[in-house]
PDB file of N, CA, C and O in Angstrom:
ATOM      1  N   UNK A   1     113.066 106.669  98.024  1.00 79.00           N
ATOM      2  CA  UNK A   1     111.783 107.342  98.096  1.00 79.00           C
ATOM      3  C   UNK A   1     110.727 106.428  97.480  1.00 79.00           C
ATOM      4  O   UNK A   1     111.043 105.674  96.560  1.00 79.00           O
ATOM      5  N   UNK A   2     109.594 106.469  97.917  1.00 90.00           N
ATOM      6  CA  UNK A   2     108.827 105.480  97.731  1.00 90.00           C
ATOM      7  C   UNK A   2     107.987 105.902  96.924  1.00 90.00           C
ATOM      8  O   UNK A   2     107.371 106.811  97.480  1.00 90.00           O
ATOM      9  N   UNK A   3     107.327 105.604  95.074  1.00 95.00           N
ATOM     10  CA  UNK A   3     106.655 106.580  94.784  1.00 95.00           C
ATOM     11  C   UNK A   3     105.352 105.654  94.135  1.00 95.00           C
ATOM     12  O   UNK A   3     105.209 104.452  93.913  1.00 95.00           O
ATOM     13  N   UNK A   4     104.619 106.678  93.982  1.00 97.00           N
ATOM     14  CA  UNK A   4     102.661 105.737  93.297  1.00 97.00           C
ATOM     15  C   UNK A   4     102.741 106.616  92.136  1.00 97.00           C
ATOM     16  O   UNK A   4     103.505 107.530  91.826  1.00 97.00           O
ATOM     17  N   UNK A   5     101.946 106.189  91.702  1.00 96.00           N
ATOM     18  CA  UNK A   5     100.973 106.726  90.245  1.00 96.00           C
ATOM     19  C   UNK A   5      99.665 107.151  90.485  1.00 96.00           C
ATOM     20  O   UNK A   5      99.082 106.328  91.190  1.00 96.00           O
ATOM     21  N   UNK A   6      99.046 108.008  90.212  1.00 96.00           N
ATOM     22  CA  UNK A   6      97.761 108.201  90.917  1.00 96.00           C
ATOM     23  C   UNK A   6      97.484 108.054  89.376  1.00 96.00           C
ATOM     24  O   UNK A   6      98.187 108.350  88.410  1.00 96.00           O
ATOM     25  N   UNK A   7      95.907 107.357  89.483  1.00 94.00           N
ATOM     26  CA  UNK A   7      95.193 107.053  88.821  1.00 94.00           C
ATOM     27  C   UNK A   7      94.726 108.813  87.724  1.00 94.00           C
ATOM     28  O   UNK A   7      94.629 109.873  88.342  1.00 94.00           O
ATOM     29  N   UNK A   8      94.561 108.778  86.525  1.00 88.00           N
ATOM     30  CA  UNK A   8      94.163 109.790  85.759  1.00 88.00           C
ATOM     31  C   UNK A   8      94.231 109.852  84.687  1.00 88.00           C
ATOM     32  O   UNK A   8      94.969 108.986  84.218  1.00 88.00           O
ATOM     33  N   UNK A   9      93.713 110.620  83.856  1.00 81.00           N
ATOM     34  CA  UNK A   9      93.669 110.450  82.492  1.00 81.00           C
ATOM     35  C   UNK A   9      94.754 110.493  81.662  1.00 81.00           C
ATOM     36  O   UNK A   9      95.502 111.469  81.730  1.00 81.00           O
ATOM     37  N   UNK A  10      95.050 109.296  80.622  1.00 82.00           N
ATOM     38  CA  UNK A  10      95.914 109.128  80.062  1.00 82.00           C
ATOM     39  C   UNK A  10      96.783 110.165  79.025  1.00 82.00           C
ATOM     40  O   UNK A  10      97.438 109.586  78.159  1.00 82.00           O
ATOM     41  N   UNK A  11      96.821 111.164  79.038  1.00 82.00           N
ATOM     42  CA  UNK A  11      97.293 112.443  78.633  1.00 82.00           C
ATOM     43  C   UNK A  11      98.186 113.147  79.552  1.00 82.00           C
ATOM     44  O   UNK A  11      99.250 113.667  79.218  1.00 82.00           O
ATOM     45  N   UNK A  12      97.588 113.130  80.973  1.00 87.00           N
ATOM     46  CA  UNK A  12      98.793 113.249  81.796  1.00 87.00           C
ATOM     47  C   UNK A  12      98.697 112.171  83.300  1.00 87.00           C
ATOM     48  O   UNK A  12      97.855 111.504  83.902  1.00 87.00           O
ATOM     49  N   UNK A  13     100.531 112.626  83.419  1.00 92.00           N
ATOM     50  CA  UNK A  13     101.135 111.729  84.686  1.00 92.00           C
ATOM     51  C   UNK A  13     100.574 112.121  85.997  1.00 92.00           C
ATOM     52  O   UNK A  13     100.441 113.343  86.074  1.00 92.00           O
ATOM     53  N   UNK A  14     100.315 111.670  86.733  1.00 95.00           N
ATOM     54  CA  UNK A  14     100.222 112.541  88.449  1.00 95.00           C
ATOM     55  C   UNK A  14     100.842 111.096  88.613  1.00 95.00           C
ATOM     56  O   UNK A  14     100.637 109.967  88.165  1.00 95.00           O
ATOM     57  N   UNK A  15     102.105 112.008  89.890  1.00 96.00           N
ATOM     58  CA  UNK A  15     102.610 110.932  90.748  1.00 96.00           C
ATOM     59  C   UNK A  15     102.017 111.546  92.216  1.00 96.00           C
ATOM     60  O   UNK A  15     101.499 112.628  92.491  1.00 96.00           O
ATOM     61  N   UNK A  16     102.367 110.239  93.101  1.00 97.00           N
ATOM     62  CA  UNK A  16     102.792 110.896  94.576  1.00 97.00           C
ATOM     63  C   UNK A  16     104.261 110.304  94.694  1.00 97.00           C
ATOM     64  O   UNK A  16     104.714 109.343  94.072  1.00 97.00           O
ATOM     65  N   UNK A  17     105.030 111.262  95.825  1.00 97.00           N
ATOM     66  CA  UNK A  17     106.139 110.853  96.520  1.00 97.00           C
ATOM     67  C   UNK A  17     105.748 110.991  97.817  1.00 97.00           C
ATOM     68  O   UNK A  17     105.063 111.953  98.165  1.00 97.00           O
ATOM     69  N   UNK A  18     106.179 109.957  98.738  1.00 97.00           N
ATOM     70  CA  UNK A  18     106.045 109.877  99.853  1.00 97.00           C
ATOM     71  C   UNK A  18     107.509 110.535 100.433  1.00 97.00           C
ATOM     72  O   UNK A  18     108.601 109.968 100.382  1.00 97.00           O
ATOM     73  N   UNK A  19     107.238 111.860 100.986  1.00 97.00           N
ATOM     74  CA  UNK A  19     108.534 112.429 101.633  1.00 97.00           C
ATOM     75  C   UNK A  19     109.088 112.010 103.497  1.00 97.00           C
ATOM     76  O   UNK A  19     110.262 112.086 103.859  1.00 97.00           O
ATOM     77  N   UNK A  20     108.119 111.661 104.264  1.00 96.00           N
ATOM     78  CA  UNK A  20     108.033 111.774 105.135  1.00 96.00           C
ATOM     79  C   UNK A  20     107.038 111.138 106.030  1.00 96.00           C
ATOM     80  O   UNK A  20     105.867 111.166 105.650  1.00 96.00           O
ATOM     81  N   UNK A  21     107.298 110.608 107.082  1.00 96.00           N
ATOM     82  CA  UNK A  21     105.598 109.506 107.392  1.00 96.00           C
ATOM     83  C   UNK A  21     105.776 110.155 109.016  1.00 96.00           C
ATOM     84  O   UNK A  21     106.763 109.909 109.709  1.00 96.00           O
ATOM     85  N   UNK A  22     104.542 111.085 109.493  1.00 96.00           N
ATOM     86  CA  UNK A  22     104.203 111.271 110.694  1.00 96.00           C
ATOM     87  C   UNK A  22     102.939 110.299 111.283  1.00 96.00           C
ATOM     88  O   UNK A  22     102.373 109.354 110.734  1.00 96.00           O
ATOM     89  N   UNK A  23     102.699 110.970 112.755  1.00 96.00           N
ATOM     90  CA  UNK A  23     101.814 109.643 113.300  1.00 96.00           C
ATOM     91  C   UNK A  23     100.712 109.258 112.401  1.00 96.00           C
ATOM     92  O   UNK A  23     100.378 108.201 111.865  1.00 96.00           O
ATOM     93  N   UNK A  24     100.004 111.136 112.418  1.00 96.00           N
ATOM     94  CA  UNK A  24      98.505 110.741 111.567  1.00 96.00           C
ATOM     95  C   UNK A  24      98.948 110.544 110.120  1.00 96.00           C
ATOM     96  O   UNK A  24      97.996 110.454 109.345  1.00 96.00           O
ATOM     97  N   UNK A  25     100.440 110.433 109.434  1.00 97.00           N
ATOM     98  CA  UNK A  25      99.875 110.585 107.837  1.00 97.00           C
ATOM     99  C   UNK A  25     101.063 110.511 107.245  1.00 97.00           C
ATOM    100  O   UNK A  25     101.922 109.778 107.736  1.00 97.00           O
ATOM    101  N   UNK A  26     101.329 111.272 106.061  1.00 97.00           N
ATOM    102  CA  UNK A  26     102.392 111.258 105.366  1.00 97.00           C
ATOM    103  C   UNK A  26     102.687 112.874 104.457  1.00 97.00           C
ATOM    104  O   UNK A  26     101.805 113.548 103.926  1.00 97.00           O
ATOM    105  N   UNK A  27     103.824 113.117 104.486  1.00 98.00           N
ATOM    106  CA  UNK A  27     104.102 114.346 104.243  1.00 98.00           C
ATOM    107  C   UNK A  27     104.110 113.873 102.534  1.00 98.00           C
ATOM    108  O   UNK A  27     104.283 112.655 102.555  1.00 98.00           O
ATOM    109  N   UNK A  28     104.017 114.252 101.353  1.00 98.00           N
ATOM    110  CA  UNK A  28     104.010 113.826  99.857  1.00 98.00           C
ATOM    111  C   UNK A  28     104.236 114.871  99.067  1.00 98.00           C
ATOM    112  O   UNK A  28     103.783 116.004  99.229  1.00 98.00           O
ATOM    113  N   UNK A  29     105.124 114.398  97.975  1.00 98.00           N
ATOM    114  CA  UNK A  29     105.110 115.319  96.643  1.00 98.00           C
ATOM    115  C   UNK A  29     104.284 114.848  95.688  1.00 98.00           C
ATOM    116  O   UNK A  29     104.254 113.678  95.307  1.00 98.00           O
ATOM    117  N   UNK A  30     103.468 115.923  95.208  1.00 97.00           N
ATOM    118  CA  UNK A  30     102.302 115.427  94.214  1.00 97.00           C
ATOM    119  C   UNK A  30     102.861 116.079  92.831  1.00 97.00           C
ATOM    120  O   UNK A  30     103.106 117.281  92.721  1.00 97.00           O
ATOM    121  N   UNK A  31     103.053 114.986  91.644  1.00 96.00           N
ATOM    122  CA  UNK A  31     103.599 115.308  90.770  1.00 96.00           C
ATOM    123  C   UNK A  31     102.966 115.329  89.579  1.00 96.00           C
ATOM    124  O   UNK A  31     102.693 114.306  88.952  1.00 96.00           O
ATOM    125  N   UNK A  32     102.577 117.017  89.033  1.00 94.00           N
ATOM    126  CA  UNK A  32     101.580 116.649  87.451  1.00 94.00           C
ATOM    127  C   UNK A  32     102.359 117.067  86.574  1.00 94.00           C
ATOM    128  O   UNK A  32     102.960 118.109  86.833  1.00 94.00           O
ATOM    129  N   UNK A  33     102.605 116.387  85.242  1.00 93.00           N
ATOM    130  CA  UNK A  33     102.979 116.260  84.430  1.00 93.00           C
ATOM    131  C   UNK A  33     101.910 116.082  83.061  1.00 93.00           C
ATOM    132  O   UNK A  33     100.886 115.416  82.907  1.00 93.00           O
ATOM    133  N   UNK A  34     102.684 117.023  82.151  1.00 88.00           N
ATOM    134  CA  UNK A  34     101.532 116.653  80.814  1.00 88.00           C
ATOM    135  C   UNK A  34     102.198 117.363  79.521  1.00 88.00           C
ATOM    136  O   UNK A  34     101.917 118.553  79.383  1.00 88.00           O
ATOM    137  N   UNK A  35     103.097 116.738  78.502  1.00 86.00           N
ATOM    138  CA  UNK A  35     103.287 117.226  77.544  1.00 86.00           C
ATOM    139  C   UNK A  35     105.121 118.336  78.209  1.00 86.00           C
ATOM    140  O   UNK A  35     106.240 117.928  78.522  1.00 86.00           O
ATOM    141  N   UNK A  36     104.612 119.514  78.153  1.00 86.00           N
ATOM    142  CA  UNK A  36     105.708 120.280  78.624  1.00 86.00           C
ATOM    143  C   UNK A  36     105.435 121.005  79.650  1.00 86.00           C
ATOM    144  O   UNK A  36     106.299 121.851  79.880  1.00 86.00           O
ATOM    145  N   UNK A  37     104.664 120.994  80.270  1.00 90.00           N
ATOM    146  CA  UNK A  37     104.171 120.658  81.758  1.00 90.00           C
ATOM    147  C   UNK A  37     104.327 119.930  82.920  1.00 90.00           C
ATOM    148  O   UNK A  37     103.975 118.761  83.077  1.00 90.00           O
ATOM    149  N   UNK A  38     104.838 120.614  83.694  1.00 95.00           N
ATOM    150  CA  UNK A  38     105.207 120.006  85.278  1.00 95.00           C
ATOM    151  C   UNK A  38     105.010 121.103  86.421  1.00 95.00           C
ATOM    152  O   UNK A  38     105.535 122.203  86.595  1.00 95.00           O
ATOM    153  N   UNK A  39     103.873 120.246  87.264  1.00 95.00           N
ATOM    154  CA  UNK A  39     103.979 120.805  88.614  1.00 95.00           C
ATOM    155  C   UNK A  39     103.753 120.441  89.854  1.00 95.00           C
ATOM    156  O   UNK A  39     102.641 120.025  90.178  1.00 95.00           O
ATOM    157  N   UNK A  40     104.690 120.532  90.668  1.00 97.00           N
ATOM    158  CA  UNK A  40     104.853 119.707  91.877  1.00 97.00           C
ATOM    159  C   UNK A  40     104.451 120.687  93.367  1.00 97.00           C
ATOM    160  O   UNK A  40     104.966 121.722  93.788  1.00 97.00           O
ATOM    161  N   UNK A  41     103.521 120.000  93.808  1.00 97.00           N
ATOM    162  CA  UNK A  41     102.857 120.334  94.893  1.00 97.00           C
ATOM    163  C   UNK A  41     103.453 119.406  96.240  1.00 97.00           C
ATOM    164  O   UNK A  41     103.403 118.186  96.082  1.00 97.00           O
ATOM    165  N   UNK A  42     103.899 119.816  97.291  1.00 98.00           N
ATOM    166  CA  UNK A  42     104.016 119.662  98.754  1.00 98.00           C
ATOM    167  C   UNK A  42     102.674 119.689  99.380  1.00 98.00           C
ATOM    168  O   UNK A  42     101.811 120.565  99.332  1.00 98.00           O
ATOM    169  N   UNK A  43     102.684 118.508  99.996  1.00 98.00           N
ATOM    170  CA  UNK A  43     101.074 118.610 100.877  1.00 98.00           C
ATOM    171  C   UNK A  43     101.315 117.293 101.785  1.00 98.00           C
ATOM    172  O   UNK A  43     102.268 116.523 101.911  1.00 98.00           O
ATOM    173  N   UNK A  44      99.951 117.384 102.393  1.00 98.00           N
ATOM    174  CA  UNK A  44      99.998 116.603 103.905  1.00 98.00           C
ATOM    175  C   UNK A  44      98.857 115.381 103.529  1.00 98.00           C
ATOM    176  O   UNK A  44      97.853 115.892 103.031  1.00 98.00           O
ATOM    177  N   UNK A  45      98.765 113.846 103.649  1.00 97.00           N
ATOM    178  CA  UNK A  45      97.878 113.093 102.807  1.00 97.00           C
ATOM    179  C   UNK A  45      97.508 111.959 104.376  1.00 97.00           C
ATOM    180  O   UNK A  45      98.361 111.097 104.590  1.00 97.00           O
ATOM    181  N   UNK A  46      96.643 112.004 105.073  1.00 98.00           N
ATOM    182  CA  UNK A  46      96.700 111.250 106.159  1.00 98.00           C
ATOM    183  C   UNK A  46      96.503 109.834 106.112  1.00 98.00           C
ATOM    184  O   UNK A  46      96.278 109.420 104.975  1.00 98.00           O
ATOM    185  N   UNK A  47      96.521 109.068 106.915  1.00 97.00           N
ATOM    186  CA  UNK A  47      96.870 107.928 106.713  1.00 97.00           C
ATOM    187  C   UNK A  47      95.561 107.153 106.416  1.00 97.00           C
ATOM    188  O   UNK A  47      95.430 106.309 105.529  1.00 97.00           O
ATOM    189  N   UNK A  48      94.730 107.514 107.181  1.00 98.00           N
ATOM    190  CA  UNK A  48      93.445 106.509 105.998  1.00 98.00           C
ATOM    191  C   UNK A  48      92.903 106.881 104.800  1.00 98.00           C
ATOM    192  O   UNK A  48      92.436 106.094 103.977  1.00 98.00           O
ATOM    193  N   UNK A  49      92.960 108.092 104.686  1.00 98.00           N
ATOM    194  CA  UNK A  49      93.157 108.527 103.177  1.00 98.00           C
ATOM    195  C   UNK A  49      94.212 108.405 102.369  1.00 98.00           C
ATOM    196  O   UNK A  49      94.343 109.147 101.396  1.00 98.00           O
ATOM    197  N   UNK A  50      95.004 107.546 102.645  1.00 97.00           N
ATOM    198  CA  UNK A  50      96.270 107.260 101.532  1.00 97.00           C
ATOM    199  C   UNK A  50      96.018 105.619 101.597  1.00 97.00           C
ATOM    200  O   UNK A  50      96.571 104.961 100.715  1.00 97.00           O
ATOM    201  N   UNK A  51      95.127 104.837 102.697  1.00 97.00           N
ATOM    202  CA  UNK A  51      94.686 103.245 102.741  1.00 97.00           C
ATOM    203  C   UNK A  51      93.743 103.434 102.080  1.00 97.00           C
ATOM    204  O   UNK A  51      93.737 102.556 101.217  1.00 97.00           O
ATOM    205  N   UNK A  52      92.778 104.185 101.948  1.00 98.00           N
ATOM    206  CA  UNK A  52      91.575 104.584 101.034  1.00 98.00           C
ATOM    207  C   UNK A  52      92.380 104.522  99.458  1.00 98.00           C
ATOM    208  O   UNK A  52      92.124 103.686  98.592  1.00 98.00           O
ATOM    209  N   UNK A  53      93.156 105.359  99.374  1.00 97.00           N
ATOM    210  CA  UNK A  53      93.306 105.515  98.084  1.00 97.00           C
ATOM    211  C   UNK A  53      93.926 103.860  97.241  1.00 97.00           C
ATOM    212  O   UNK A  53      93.621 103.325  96.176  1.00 97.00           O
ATOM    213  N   UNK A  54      94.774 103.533  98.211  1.00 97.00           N
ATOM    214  CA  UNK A  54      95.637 101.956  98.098  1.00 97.00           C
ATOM    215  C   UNK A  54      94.469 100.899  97.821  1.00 97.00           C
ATOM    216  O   UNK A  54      94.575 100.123  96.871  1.00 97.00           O
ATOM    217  N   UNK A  55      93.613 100.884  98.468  1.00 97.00           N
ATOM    218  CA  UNK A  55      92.783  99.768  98.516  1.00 97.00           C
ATOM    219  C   UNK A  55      91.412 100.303  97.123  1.00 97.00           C
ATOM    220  O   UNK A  55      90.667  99.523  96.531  1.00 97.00           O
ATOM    221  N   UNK A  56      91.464 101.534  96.985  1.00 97.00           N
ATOM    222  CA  UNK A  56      90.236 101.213  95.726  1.00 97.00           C
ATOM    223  C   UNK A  56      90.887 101.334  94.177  1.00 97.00           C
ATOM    224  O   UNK A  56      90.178 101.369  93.172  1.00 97.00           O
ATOM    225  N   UNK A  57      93.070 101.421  94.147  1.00 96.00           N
ATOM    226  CA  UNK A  57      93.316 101.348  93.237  1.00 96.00           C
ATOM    227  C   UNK A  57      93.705 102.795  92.227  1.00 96.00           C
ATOM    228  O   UNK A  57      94.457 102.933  91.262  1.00 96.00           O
ATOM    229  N   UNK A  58      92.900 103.646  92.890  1.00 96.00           N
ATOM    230  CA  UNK A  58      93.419 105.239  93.023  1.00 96.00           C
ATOM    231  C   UNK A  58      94.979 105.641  93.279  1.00 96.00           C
ATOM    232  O   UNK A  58      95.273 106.777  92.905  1.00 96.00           O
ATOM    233  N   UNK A  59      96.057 104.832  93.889  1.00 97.00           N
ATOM    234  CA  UNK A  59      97.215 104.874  93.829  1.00 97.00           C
ATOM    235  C   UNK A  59      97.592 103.379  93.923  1.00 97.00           C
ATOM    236  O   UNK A  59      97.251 102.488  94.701  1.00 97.00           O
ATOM    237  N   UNK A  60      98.656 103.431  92.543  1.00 96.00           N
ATOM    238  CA  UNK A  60      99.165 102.184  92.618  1.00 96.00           C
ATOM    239  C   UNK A  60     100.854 102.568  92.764  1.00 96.00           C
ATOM    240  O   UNK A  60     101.481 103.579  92.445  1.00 96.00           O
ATOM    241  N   UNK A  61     101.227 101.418  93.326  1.00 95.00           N
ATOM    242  CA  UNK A  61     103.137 101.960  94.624  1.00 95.00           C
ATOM    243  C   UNK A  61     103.904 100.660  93.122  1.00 95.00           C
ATOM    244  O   UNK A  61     103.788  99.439  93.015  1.00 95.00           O
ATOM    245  N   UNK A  62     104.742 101.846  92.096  1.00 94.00           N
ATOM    246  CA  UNK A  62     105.846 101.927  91.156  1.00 94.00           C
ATOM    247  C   UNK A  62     107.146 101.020  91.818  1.00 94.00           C
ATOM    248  O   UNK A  62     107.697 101.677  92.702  1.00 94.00           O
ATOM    249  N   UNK A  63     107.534 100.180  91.688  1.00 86.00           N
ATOM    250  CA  UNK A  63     108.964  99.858  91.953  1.00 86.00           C
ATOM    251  C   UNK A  63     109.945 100.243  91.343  1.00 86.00           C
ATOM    252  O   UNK A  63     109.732 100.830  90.282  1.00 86.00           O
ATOM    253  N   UNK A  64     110.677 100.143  91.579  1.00 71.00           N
ATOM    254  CA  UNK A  64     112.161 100.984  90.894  1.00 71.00           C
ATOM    255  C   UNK A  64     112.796 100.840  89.408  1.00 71.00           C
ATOM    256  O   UNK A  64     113.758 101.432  88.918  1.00 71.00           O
ATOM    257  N   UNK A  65     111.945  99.862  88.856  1.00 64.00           N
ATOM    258  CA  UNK A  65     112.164  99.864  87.415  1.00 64.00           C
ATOM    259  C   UNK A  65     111.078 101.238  86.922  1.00 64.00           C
ATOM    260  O   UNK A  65     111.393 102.028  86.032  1.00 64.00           O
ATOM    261  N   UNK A  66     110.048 101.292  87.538  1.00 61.00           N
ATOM    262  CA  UNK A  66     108.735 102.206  86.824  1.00 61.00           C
ATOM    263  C   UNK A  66     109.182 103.724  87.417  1.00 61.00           C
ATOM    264  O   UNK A  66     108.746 104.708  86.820  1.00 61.00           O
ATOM    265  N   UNK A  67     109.946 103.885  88.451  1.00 57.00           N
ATOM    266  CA  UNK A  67     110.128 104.857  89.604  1.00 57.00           C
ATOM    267  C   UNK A  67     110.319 106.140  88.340  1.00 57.00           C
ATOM    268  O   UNK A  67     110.777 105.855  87.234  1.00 57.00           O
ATOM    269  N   UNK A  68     109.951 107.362  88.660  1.00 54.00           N
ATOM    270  CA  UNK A  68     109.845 108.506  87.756  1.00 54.00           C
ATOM    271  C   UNK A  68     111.494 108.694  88.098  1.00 54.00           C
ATOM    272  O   UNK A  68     111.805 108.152  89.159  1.00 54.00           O
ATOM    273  N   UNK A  69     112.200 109.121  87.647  1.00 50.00           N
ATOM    274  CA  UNK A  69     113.618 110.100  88.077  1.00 50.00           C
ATOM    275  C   UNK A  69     113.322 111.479  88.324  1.00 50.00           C
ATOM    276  O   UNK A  69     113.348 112.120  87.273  1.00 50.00           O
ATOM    277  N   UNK A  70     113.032 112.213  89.402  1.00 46.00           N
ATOM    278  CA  UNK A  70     113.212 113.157  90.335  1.00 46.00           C
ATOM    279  C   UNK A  70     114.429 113.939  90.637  1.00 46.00           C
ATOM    280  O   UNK A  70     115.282 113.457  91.382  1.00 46.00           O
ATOM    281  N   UNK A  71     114.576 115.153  90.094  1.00 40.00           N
ATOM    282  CA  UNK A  71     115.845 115.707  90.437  1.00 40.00           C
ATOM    283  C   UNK A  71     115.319 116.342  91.726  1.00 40.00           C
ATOM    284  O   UNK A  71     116.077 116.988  92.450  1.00 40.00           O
TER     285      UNK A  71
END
């Protein structure tokens, strides 16, 4: 699974997971985290709005040393 960091304030985590890639977009788990707090949202993120987000730095793509562990 392929996952980013979305850019946010240093108090809490937001990830994305990329679940799924259709024509226009990508199916994603959006992951907030903060303290003892977690909540994960399912949603639909289309594809120039996820090149939008890549290119101004708003999501940066974790390799597998940084990768969150996801049950």
């Amino acid at each position: 699974m392929v996952q980013y960091r979305i850019k946010s304030s240093k108090e809490i985590n937001n990830y994305l997971n990329i679940l799924g890639e259709r024509n226009d977009g990508f199916d994603v788990l959006i992951i907030n985290e903060h303290d003892e707090y977690r909540r994960e949202v399912k949603d639909f993120l289309s594809k120039e709005l996820f090149e939008t987000c890549l290119r101004t730095g708003y999501l940066i793509k974790l390799d597998a040393d940084q990768s969150l562990m996801t049950a």
